[in-house]
XYZ file of C-alpha atoms in Angstrom:
674
model
C 24.457 -14.178 -56.875
C 20.973 -14.764 -58.962
C 17.696 -14.999 -57.034
C 15.331 -17.746 -58.030
C 11.794 -16.715 -59.243
C 10.108 -18.420 -56.196
C 12.681 -16.275 -53.538
C 11.975 -13.200 -55.535
C 8.016 -13.894 -55.011
C 8.783 -14.455 -51.226
C 10.516 -11.204 -51.005
C 7.732 -8.956 -52.199
C 8.906 -5.508 -51.920
C 12.630 -5.431 -51.551
C 14.525 -3.663 -48.800
C 16.971 -1.992 -51.107
C 16.109 0.001 -54.376
C 16.282 -2.271 -57.315
C 17.858 -1.146 -60.482
C 15.492 0.612 -63.063
C 14.276 -2.272 -65.593
C 15.162 -1.619 -69.123
C 12.676 -0.720 -71.792
C 11.332 -3.681 -73.823
C 11.072 -3.488 -77.363
C 7.547 -3.874 -79.032
C 5.412 -3.216 -75.650
C 2.579 -1.018 -76.118
C 2.447 1.697 -73.385
C -0.713 3.384 -72.110
C -1.114 7.424 -72.926
C -0.377 9.671 -70.498
C -3.424 10.308 -68.293
C -4.762 13.970 -67.682
C -3.157 15.901 -65.015
C -6.177 16.521 -62.817
C -4.774 16.910 -59.299
C -4.387 20.155 -57.401
C -0.775 20.882 -55.759
C -2.115 19.803 -52.409
C -3.644 16.637 -54.078
C -0.273 15.988 -55.815
C 1.436 15.965 -52.374
C -1.259 13.745 -50.985
C -0.662 11.159 -54.139
C 3.173 11.134 -53.436
C 2.588 10.583 -49.566
C 0.310 7.535 -50.570
C 2.790 6.293 -52.864
C 5.595 6.476 -50.361
C 3.711 4.678 -47.720
C 4.730 1.191 -49.226
C 8.286 1.848 -48.426
C 10.900 2.368 -45.824
C 11.313 6.202 -44.882
C 15.043 5.711 -45.562
C 14.013 5.232 -49.274
C 11.944 8.148 -49.505
C 14.358 10.708 -50.496
C 15.471 8.497 -53.558
C 11.869 7.583 -54.238
C 9.847 10.950 -53.867
C 11.397 12.863 -56.730
C 11.087 9.679 -58.940
C 7.515 9.087 -58.191
C 6.615 13.073 -58.527
C 8.266 12.954 -61.880
C 6.048 9.790 -63.006
C 2.943 11.680 -61.661
C 3.892 14.648 -63.821
C 4.756 12.481 -66.926
C 2.100 9.925 -66.729
C -0.773 11.501 -64.498
C -0.267 8.160 -62.433
C 2.374 6.593 -60.180
C 3.202 3.083 -61.551
C 6.552 2.825 -59.607
C 8.378 1.531 -62.789
C 11.470 0.833 -60.787
C 9.738 -1.991 -59.041
C 8.529 -3.689 -62.260
C 10.099 -7.394 -61.520
C 13.067 -8.580 -63.593
C 11.825 -12.068 -64.123
C 9.604 -12.679 -67.506
C 5.747 -11.909 -66.860
C 4.010 -15.296 -67.788
C 1.783 -18.008 -66.637
C 3.939 -20.702 -65.077
C 3.055 -24.323 -64.361
C 1.450 -23.903 -60.931
C 4.156 -26.453 -59.511
C 6.703 -23.441 -59.694
C 4.949 -21.029 -57.526
C 5.730 -20.912 -54.073
C 2.645 -21.374 -51.987
C 1.231 -23.307 -48.808
C -1.971 -24.024 -50.706
C -2.856 -24.857 -54.436
C -5.614 -21.994 -54.484
C -2.972 -19.521 -53.728
C -0.733 -20.647 -56.319
C -3.469 -20.732 -59.049
C -4.263 -17.057 -58.204
C -0.614 -15.991 -58.720
C -0.746 -17.981 -62.021
C -3.953 -16.134 -62.991
C -2.241 -12.713 -61.963
C 0.775 -13.321 -64.136
C -1.060 -14.270 -67.031
C -3.163 -11.024 -66.768
C 0.228 -9.040 -66.893
C 2.017 -11.258 -69.665
C 2.986 -8.826 -72.458
C 1.609 -11.310 -75.151
C -1.894 -11.077 -73.224
C -1.978 -7.602 -71.801
C -2.524 -4.157 -73.535
C -0.218 -2.016 -71.614
C 1.603 -4.434 -69.409
C 4.115 -2.085 -68.059
C 1.386 0.091 -66.757
C -0.336 -2.903 -65.186
C -3.465 -2.559 -67.939
C -4.857 -5.850 -69.398
C -7.407 -4.500 -71.877
C -9.897 -1.741 -72.580
C -7.242 0.907 -72.413
C -7.546 1.150 -68.451
C -8.441 -2.258 -67.099
C -6.003 -2.282 -64.251
C -4.911 -5.419 -62.575
C -3.131 -3.243 -60.010
C -2.426 0.497 -59.597
C 1.392 -0.044 -59.222
C 4.232 -2.727 -59.057
C 4.396 -2.325 -55.338
C 0.964 -3.847 -54.971
C 1.692 -6.420 -57.381
C 4.874 -7.417 -55.376
C 3.080 -7.322 -51.928
C 0.158 -9.453 -53.172
C 2.213 -12.052 -54.504
C 4.141 -12.448 -51.405
C 1.057 -12.417 -49.258
C -0.042 -15.087 -51.537
C 3.166 -17.213 -50.995
C 2.352 -17.252 -47.255
C -1.191 -17.949 -47.400
C -2.922 -20.667 -45.508
C -5.939 -22.695 -46.118
C -7.888 -21.025 -43.282
C -6.985 -17.374 -44.100
C -8.220 -14.864 -46.776
C -6.353 -12.271 -48.432
C -8.470 -8.636 -49.027
C -7.625 -6.392 -51.882
C -8.973 -2.738 -52.126
C -8.720 -1.903 -55.659
C -5.237 -3.504 -55.936
C -4.131 -2.728 -52.503
C -3.441 -5.586 -50.398
C -5.206 -4.705 -47.099
C -3.672 -7.769 -45.443
C -4.475 -11.338 -44.717
C -7.068 -12.099 -42.109
C -8.007 -15.421 -40.440
C -11.151 -17.122 -41.969
C -11.989 -20.774 -42.405
C -11.079 -23.474 -45.323
C -14.772 -22.889 -47.166
C -14.220 -19.181 -47.185
C -12.772 -17.443 -50.282
C -8.869 -17.480 -50.119
C -9.200 -13.896 -51.908
C -11.866 -11.206 -51.785
C -11.503 -8.158 -53.791
C -12.984 -4.878 -55.039
C -12.301 -2.426 -57.807
C -13.402 1.174 -57.939
C -16.105 0.642 -55.301
C -16.846 4.744 -54.785
C -19.698 6.097 -53.187
C -22.062 6.467 -56.048
C -22.753 10.209 -55.650
C -18.941 10.509 -56.511
C -18.550 7.930 -58.826
C -18.331 10.123 -62.320
C -15.536 9.529 -64.810
C -14.037 12.948 -63.628
C -14.188 11.340 -59.946
C -12.288 8.398 -61.224
C -9.610 10.373 -62.967
C -9.039 12.258 -59.565
C -9.060 9.109 -57.226
C -6.990 6.972 -59.469
C -4.477 9.722 -59.662
C -4.266 9.816 -55.896
C -3.773 6.203 -55.944
C -6.756 5.125 -54.045
C -9.181 3.450 -56.606
C -8.595 1.508 -59.858
C -10.889 0.448 -62.831
C -10.749 -3.299 -62.940
C -12.744 -3.526 -65.965
C -14.422 -7.083 -65.688
C -11.794 -9.715 -65.680
C -8.592 -7.370 -65.471
C -8.840 -6.502 -61.766
C -10.388 -9.877 -60.980
C -7.563 -12.031 -62.470
C -9.836 -14.063 -64.891
C -8.656 -12.718 -68.267
C -7.562 -15.412 -70.732
C -6.373 -13.246 -73.650
C -9.015 -12.238 -76.498
C -10.116 -15.821 -76.438
C -12.495 -14.703 -73.564
C -14.659 -12.834 -75.734
C -14.309 -14.752 -79.134
C -16.773 -17.283 -78.378
C -19.253 -14.640 -77.461
C -18.646 -12.818 -80.543
C -18.730 -15.633 -82.676
C -22.327 -16.560 -81.172
C -23.372 -12.974 -81.847
C -22.376 -12.926 -85.380
C -23.863 -16.233 -86.288
C -27.153 -15.144 -84.553
C -26.769 -11.591 -86.132
C -26.824 -13.527 -89.433
C -29.697 -15.647 -88.728
C -31.924 -12.917 -87.065
C -31.095 -9.839 -89.466
C -29.778 -11.584 -92.698
C -31.925 -14.691 -92.632
C -28.753 -16.927 -93.290
C -29.177 -20.516 -93.410
C -27.083 -23.156 -91.909
C -25.589 -24.416 -95.243
C -24.111 -21.089 -96.240
C -24.111 -19.038 -93.168
C -22.023 -15.953 -93.261
C -19.987 -16.791 -96.285
C -19.302 -14.053 -98.629
C -21.001 -11.644 -95.923
C -18.825 -8.662 -94.919
C -18.604 -7.758 -91.016
C -16.890 -4.291 -90.165
C -15.895 -2.971 -86.719
C -13.040 -1.344 -84.875
C -10.453 -2.328 -82.248
C -7.788 -4.836 -81.842
C -6.081 -3.810 -78.772
C -7.584 -5.823 -75.810
C -10.893 -7.989 -75.764
C -11.790 -6.455 -79.059
C -8.849 -8.499 -80.484
C -11.462 -11.286 -80.779
C -13.506 -9.788 -83.522
C -11.105 -10.814 -86.380
C -10.771 -14.382 -85.320
C -14.600 -14.624 -84.329
C -15.450 -13.364 -88.039
C -13.336 -16.103 -89.750
C -14.765 -18.948 -87.302
C -18.505 -17.644 -88.253
C -17.488 -17.855 -91.837
C -17.501 -14.055 -92.680
C -15.233 -11.438 -93.900
C -14.112 -9.398 -91.273
C -12.585 -5.997 -91.507
C -11.377 -4.234 -88.463
C -9.862 -0.860 -88.040
C -7.053 -0.226 -85.405
C -5.057 2.881 -85.287
C -2.309 1.471 -82.982
C 0.370 -0.364 -85.026
C 1.705 -2.166 -82.059
C -1.935 -3.765 -81.446
C -2.149 -4.755 -84.943
C 1.350 -6.194 -85.252
C 0.702 -8.157 -81.976
C -2.821 -9.750 -83.201
C -1.170 -10.501 -86.730
C 1.659 -12.189 -85.234
C -0.330 -14.179 -82.889
C -2.704 -15.548 -85.699
C -5.589 -13.575 -84.863
C -5.719 -11.400 -87.663
C -4.856 -13.016 -91.068
C -3.825 -9.728 -93.369
C -2.962 -6.134 -92.711
C -3.946 -3.296 -95.102
C -3.335 0.471 -94.583
C -4.350 1.754 -97.974
C -8.102 2.248 -98.438
C -8.193 1.708 -102.032
C -6.448 -1.790 -101.913
C -8.614 -2.693 -98.910
C -11.852 -2.140 -100.867
C -10.224 -4.356 -103.839
C -9.414 -6.775 -101.517
C -13.010 -6.857 -99.988
C -14.442 -7.473 -103.570
C -12.089 -10.358 -104.085
C -13.082 -12.071 -100.744
C -16.773 -11.820 -101.656
C -16.225 -13.321 -105.064
C -13.981 -16.214 -103.566
C -16.558 -16.384 -100.483
C -13.841 -17.440 -98.251
C -13.502 -16.710 -94.458
C -10.792 -13.819 -94.069
C -9.689 -11.430 -91.517
C -8.237 -8.101 -92.465
C -6.839 -5.448 -90.216
C -7.101 -1.847 -91.364
C -4.270 0.119 -89.858
C -5.879 3.602 -89.818
C -8.766 5.467 -88.472
C -12.155 3.934 -88.228
C -13.943 7.084 -89.088
C -11.749 6.912 -92.493
C -13.021 3.432 -93.030
C -16.706 4.217 -92.338
C -16.834 7.236 -94.521
C -14.973 5.568 -97.360
C -17.433 2.526 -97.256
C -20.389 4.863 -97.344
C -19.103 7.059 -99.930
C -18.303 4.260 -102.422
C -21.371 2.419 -101.647
C -19.910 -0.922 -100.350
C -22.514 -3.304 -99.322
C -21.737 -3.984 -95.587
C -23.788 -6.804 -94.010
C -23.135 -6.495 -90.298
C -21.460 -3.622 -88.308
C -20.430 -2.846 -84.986
C -17.859 -0.985 -83.027
C -15.546 -1.950 -80.160
C -13.405 1.060 -79.352
C -12.978 1.907 -75.662
C -15.633 4.691 -75.353
C -15.875 4.166 -71.782
C -12.838 6.510 -71.696
C -13.331 8.379 -74.863
C -10.882 11.312 -73.890
C -8.271 9.182 -72.372
C -7.096 6.970 -75.220
C -10.140 4.771 -75.757
C -10.972 6.656 -78.952
C -8.626 8.444 -81.458
C -10.154 11.061 -83.685
C -9.959 11.334 -87.284
C -7.366 13.639 -88.789
C -4.680 12.935 -86.016
C -2.060 10.538 -85.753
C -1.767 8.268 -82.766
C 1.125 10.370 -81.463
C -0.640 13.725 -82.161
C -3.752 12.325 -80.395
C -1.750 11.246 -77.248
C 0.010 14.606 -77.017
C -3.034 16.637 -77.619
C -5.340 14.779 -74.922
C -2.999 16.150 -72.144
C -1.886 19.496 -73.740
C -5.451 20.485 -74.845
C -8.130 18.389 -73.265
C -11.022 20.598 -74.428
C -9.616 20.765 -77.894
C -9.245 17.061 -77.819
C -12.522 16.259 -76.634
C -14.137 18.391 -79.401
C -12.041 16.567 -82.081
C -13.301 13.064 -80.502
C -17.063 14.266 -80.524
C -16.703 15.650 -83.947
C -15.433 12.239 -85.190
C -18.196 10.282 -83.482
C -20.654 12.607 -85.123
C -19.088 11.839 -88.434
C -18.719 8.154 -87.702
C -22.418 7.927 -86.869
C -23.602 9.559 -89.857
C -21.576 7.106 -92.399
C -22.870 4.341 -90.269
C -26.726 5.600 -90.579
C -25.866 5.762 -94.580
C -24.835 2.106 -94.643
C -27.949 1.195 -92.451
C -30.330 2.640 -94.662
C -29.001 0.669 -97.367
C -29.468 -2.717 -95.410
C -26.430 -2.851 -92.988
C -27.469 -4.448 -89.513
C -25.442 -2.335 -86.739
C -25.584 -3.022 -83.003
C -23.992 -1.366 -80.074
C -21.319 -3.800 -78.709
C -21.806 -2.542 -74.908
C -18.719 -0.346 -75.277
C -20.728 2.579 -74.630
C -20.797 3.738 -78.383
C -24.201 4.986 -78.712
C -24.149 6.581 -75.320
C -20.918 8.406 -75.949
C -22.390 9.488 -79.697
C -25.513 10.639 -78.082
C -23.461 12.760 -75.688
C -21.461 14.360 -78.593
C -24.787 15.358 -80.364
C -24.879 12.651 -82.742
C -28.332 11.761 -83.814
C -28.726 8.331 -82.389
C -31.932 8.759 -80.369
C -35.505 8.037 -81.301
C -38.463 10.535 -80.231
C -39.166 8.383 -77.112
C -35.303 8.687 -76.037
C -34.323 5.165 -76.968
C -31.513 4.534 -79.232
C -31.871 4.063 -83.048
C -29.665 0.884 -82.970
C -29.910 -2.168 -80.654
C -27.523 -3.251 -78.084
C -26.362 -6.748 -78.918
C -27.770 -8.064 -75.718
C -31.217 -6.526 -76.385
C -31.690 -8.728 -79.666
C -29.141 -11.548 -79.325
C -27.348 -12.317 -76.358
C -30.002 -11.462 -73.730
C -32.903 -13.463 -75.309
C -30.996 -16.345 -77.020
C -28.433 -16.710 -74.251
C -28.745 -15.171 -70.918
C -32.375 -15.968 -70.502
C -31.537 -19.511 -70.852
C -28.457 -19.282 -68.607
C -26.008 -19.567 -71.460
C -23.010 -17.545 -70.603
C -19.238 -17.283 -70.960
C -18.007 -20.169 -68.648
C -14.256 -20.995 -68.785
C -11.529 -22.839 -67.229
C -7.826 -22.913 -66.978
C -5.480 -25.776 -66.808
C -2.829 -24.714 -64.370
C -0.552 -27.716 -65.179
C 0.527 -25.523 -68.220
C 0.354 -28.529 -70.371
C -1.385 -28.331 -73.729
C -2.258 -32.054 -73.297
C -4.479 -31.174 -70.185
C -6.157 -28.569 -72.248
C -6.978 -31.093 -75.162
C -8.136 -33.686 -72.554
C -10.784 -31.093 -71.091
C -11.827 -30.308 -74.557
C -12.527 -34.046 -75.011
C -14.601 -34.165 -71.646
C -16.439 -31.155 -72.317
C -17.201 -32.389 -76.352
C -18.514 -35.546 -74.687
C -20.602 -33.831 -72.094
C -22.096 -31.499 -74.508
C -23.101 -34.105 -77.016
C -24.866 -36.013 -74.412
C -26.685 -33.072 -73.261
C -27.547 -32.077 -76.907
C -29.232 -35.352 -77.514
C -31.552 -34.703 -74.608
C -31.891 -30.952 -74.699
C -35.508 -29.439 -75.427
C -36.096 -27.774 -78.645
C -35.682 -24.142 -76.968
C -32.034 -24.538 -76.457
C -30.951 -27.278 -78.879
C -29.416 -24.602 -81.530
C -27.337 -23.350 -78.401
C -26.128 -26.997 -77.593
C -25.163 -27.674 -81.271
C -23.136 -24.410 -81.640
C -21.526 -25.191 -78.401
C -20.591 -28.710 -79.852
C -19.340 -27.368 -83.029
C -17.190 -24.607 -80.957
C -15.728 -27.148 -78.595
C -14.793 -29.626 -81.762
C -13.000 -26.872 -83.502
C -11.371 -25.344 -80.547
C -8.060 -26.721 -81.096
C -7.611 -26.243 -84.888
C -8.704 -22.528 -84.166
C -5.529 -22.054 -82.156
C -7.548 -19.661 -79.506
C -4.623 -19.946 -76.662
C -2.994 -16.742 -76.062
C -1.269 -17.157 -72.422
C -2.508 -19.759 -70.079
C -3.923 -23.074 -71.249
C -7.475 -21.753 -71.144
C -10.938 -22.220 -72.803
C -13.709 -20.409 -73.040
C -17.267 -22.108 -73.493
C -20.957 -20.575 -73.528
C -22.694 -23.050 -71.195
C -25.973 -23.002 -69.251
C -26.257 -23.722 -65.669
C -26.700 -27.428 -65.789
C -23.942 -27.868 -68.386
C -21.464 -25.545 -66.145
C -22.110 -27.795 -63.140
C -21.726 -31.214 -65.297
C -18.376 -30.057 -66.724
C -17.090 -29.011 -63.481
C -17.979 -32.154 -62.095
C -16.148 -33.877 -64.945
C -13.242 -31.966 -64.729
C -12.916 -32.612 -60.973
C -13.321 -36.301 -61.398
C -10.596 -36.249 -64.083
C -8.129 -34.588 -61.577
C -9.046 -37.319 -59.085
C -8.532 -40.128 -61.379
C -5.118 -38.781 -62.480
C -6.374 -38.075 -66.192
C -5.310 -34.290 -65.731
C -1.919 -33.247 -64.432
C -2.744 -30.228 -62.303
C -5.672 -28.248 -60.627
C -8.116 -26.695 -62.962
C -9.403 -22.946 -62.407
C -13.075 -22.389 -63.290
C -14.427 -18.862 -63.837
C -16.383 -16.693 -66.260
C -16.496 -13.165 -67.622
C -18.545 -10.848 -65.735
C -20.301 -10.268 -68.658
C -22.784 -13.146 -67.968
C -26.263 -13.967 -66.926
C -25.970 -12.839 -63.301
C -22.471 -11.041 -63.179
C -23.162 -7.700 -64.312
C -26.059 -4.815 -63.884
C -25.307 -2.588 -66.689
C -28.200 -0.614 -68.186
C -26.364 -0.099 -71.668
C -25.273 -3.773 -71.863
C -25.983 -6.657 -70.044
C -29.462 -5.740 -68.495
C -30.094 -3.344 -71.621
C -33.081 -5.941 -72.365
C -34.470 -5.579 -68.859
C -37.819 -3.562 -69.338
C -39.490 -3.466 -65.948
C -37.424 -0.587 -64.764
C -34.756 -2.381 -62.698
C -32.308 -2.257 -65.426
C -30.738 0.396 -63.259
C -30.623 -1.239 -60.333
C -27.648 -3.442 -59.077
C -28.963 -5.996 -56.613
C -28.322 -9.023 -58.931
C -24.449 -8.422 -59.241
C -23.935 -7.631 -55.633
C -25.881 -10.575 -54.287
C -24.069 -12.760 -56.869
C -20.630 -11.928 -55.307
C -22.001 -12.329 -51.921
C -23.612 -15.779 -52.867
C -20.625 -16.901 -54.496
C -18.545 -16.311 -51.539
C -21.014 -18.125 -49.221
C -21.065 -21.325 -51.591
C -17.577 -22.217 -52.188
C -15.701 -19.752 -54.629
C -12.211 -19.764 -54.082
C -11.927 -15.877 -54.836
C -14.565 -13.316 -55.541
C -14.706 -9.788 -56.803
C -16.902 -7.017 -57.124
C -16.470 -3.586 -59.568
C -17.706 -0.483 -60.563
C -17.524 0.120 -64.089
C -16.772 -2.369 -66.897
C -16.864 -1.649 -70.774
C -19.401 1.101 -70.294
C -17.526 3.289 -68.056
C -17.154 4.335 -64.242
C -20.651 4.619 -62.574
C -22.498 3.118 -65.407
C -22.347 -0.639 -64.247
C -21.748 -2.997 -61.127
C -20.092 -6.326 -61.900
C -18.650 -9.247 -60.198
C -17.049 -12.439 -60.611
C -15.476 -15.486 -59.140
C -12.422 -18.024 -59.493
C -12.933 -21.556 -58.245
C -9.785 -23.897 -57.972
C -10.637 -27.636 -58.557
C -8.110 -30.151 -56.971
C -10.015 -33.449 -57.435
C -11.476 -33.465 -53.766
C -14.929 -34.414 -52.892
C -14.967 -30.913 -51.288
C -14.997 -29.336 -54.834
C -17.697 -31.730 -55.887
C -19.955 -29.986 -53.171
C -18.676 -26.250 -54.060
C -19.289 -27.029 -57.854
C -22.863 -28.159 -57.141
C -23.789 -25.288 -54.599
C -22.060 -22.476 -56.424
C -22.239 -22.677 -59.988
C -25.992 -23.558 -59.728
C -26.587 -19.917 -57.664
C -23.985 -18.100 -60.136
C -26.365 -18.884 -62.993
C -29.772 -19.139 -61.505
C -29.556 -16.039 -59.592
C -29.592 -13.956 -62.962
C -32.084 -16.200 -64.757
C -34.618 -15.849 -61.762
C -34.106 -11.916 -62.173
C -34.832 -12.040 -65.952
C -37.829 -14.247 -65.359
C -39.334 -11.712 -62.640
C -38.575 -9.026 -65.512
C -41.182 -11.073 -67.640
C -38.965 -12.943 -69.860
C -40.486 -15.916 -71.248
C -37.246 -17.730 -72.158
C -35.907 -17.077 -68.641
C -39.246 -18.392 -67.090
C -38.805 -21.492 -69.115
C -35.414 -21.920 -67.670
C -36.488 -21.415 -64.287
C -39.291 -24.095 -64.718
C -36.478 -26.504 -65.571
C -34.597 -25.692 -62.470
C -37.376 -26.151 -60.407
C -38.297 -29.531 -61.555
C -34.460 -30.576 -61.208
C -34.060 -29.065 -57.916
C -36.682 -29.779 -55.102
C -35.095 -27.315 -52.637
C -35.507 -24.439 -54.892
C -38.118 -21.900 -54.510
C -38.662 -18.929 -56.908
C -40.904 -15.927 -57.113
C -42.341 -15.885 -60.821
C -44.580 -13.132 -61.833
C -48.292 -13.235 -63.012
C -48.909 -11.055 -66.209
C -51.206 -8.134 -65.978
C -53.518 -7.186 -68.840
C -52.305 -4.038 -70.532
C -55.866 -2.933 -71.344
C -56.842 -3.409 -67.514
C -53.846 -1.316 -66.642
C -54.477 1.407 -68.877
C -58.159 1.487 -67.907
C -57.443 1.482 -64.233
C -55.002 4.554 -64.850
C -57.428 6.309 -67.136
C -60.100 5.920 -64.288
C -58.001 8.010 -61.735
C -56.855 10.434 -64.073
C -60.452 11.655 -64.890
C-alpha cells in the first residue's frame, strides 16, 4: 500500500529500515571529504549518527554508516533519502497546523530540489558545502516536527539537528536556528572539517542553512547591479549603450555563481563564465541561464570576437579550467573589460577550486588520496591565475573580488596581490560598488516567495512591486533615484528574463522604506483575495545588516570595526523580537568558516493585521540597524539615509558621529610622541 506525501512527512524517521533509494541520473554529487578523524573520533561519529535510531536497527545501520564515513568523509544516511520527489509544493499540500510551519517546509524542500541544489543527495544547496541538514535523519525529523508545530511553539535547530519543539507564544519565531556556531578559538577550517565529520556542526553558507535560497535568481539582481555600476564607474558607460559589446569574464556556474551568465545578458554584456563540472554546465544551459557552451578555446575566442562585432548580449559557458581560460586571454591579448571570480574558495582544497592540469575526476581523487599534493596544485594554479589577471588588468581590465575569498586564498598561496600597506591590489565589489551605492542607502537583496506555487501570483506581485517602485521613484531624492530606476527596469523585465528556478520567487534590491511598502502591499493583496496564498518575505544574508565579513560585506568599514560581529548578531536578536517567523545565525558564508558571522530571517504573510504590525516593526529594524552602523563608521551616504529615517520615524534615536580634523589628530599624536 502506497503512503501519501503528507503521511510520509508525519512519520518522520520510519520505524523500519527503508529500502536504499536508487541513484538518479544527472545528479551532481559532492566530492569525498578529507578523512580527518582519529580512530576514536570515528567511533564517536558513528555513535553520534546512530543516536537518531532505535537500538534494534543499529546492527544493520552501523556497518552502512561506517562505510559512508570511510567513503565520503561524512555520514549522510543515504538510505533515509525520501522516495518522494524533492521540490517546493503548493503550501496547501503540506500537513501542518499553522501556515507558518507549512511555509517553512516548502522553503526547505526548495533548497533540496535537484533543479535548485548543487549536490542535493548530500543536502548541499550551493557553494560546495552550503548545507541544509547534515544528514537525512535531521531532515525527516525536522519535517515531522514542523507538521506538528502549533502557533505557540518554537522549533530549535542546532546546525541542522532538531533539538526539539519548545513552548513559546504566537509573536515568537516558529523556528530559531544556528549553523556552525563554534567557539571562536576553535573556528578554523580544520576545526570545521573535524566537527562536521563528527556530525556536530554544519556550514549553512547563508541561505542554504536558513532555508531562504531561491536558486541562482537570489544573486542575479545583485550581480546585474554590480555589472551595470562597474561599467559606469570603471568604463564610463552611458545609459544609451551601457555594456553593449563589453566583455565580462568570470568563473563558476554551480550554485549562486550560476547567476553570472544570466546577469551579464540582462546587463547587455558578453559574458564568458568558466566551469569545470559538465553537470553544472548542462544544468544551467538546460535552464536557460547560459545561452551557449564551448569547450575549445580557439573556437571560444572566435565567438567572442563575433559577439563584439554584433554587439549583442550573449552568455557563453567555457567547459574547462578557469586558469586555462585566463592564461589564453592574456597570451592572445584579448581585451577584457570586466573580470571577477566566483569559484568556491572558502573551501579551496575540498572541491571549491580545481587546479589546472587535472581533470575533475583526477582532482576529486587527489584531494583525498594526496591532500598535501593537491593543496600545492591548487596554490600553484591560483598564482598562475593571478599573474594572467594582472596582465589583463595592466591593459585596462577592471577586476574585483566577488567576496568568495579569491584574493585571500591567492595571498595565502603566495600570489602578489597585496600592496606595501597590506591591502589588496584589487577591490572587493562591496568596497567600490555594493557598499557605497547600495548598502549605505539601505538597498539590499529583498526577496519574496509565493507559496501558492501559482505563477499568476508571482506575476501579480511583480505588478504590485512595479506600481510601488514607480511611485517611490517619482518622489525619490537624487541620491537614490538611479537605484530606484534600475529597480523599476528590473521588475518590469523580471517575467521576460525567466528567472524562476524552483519556487515562485522574486529578488529585488530595495531600501528600508521600499521593503516596508512592498510587504504591506503584498499583505493587503492576500487579505483582499488577489493572491491565492501566503507570501514569504526574506532576504539574502548578504545585505545591509545581515553579515559582518571583513573580506566582503563590511570590507568598506574603515573605522576598525570590520572585524567585529555585533551588527549581525544584534540583527537576528532584533528580528526575533519584532515578528520574524524564523531567524538564523551562521558562522561562515562565502568567505569561509571563521571569516564571517551572518544571519537572516523569514516572515510569512497571511493577510492579517498582525502581519502589518510585524512588517512595519521588523523590516524597519532589519535595514536600519546596518545603515546606522555604517553611518557611525563615517559613511556620508549612510548618514543621509539615517537622517531620512529620523525625519520619518519620530520614535527613532541614533548616535551619529562628529568628524575629527585629521590635522588636529596628527598634531595631538605628534605632541605626545616627542
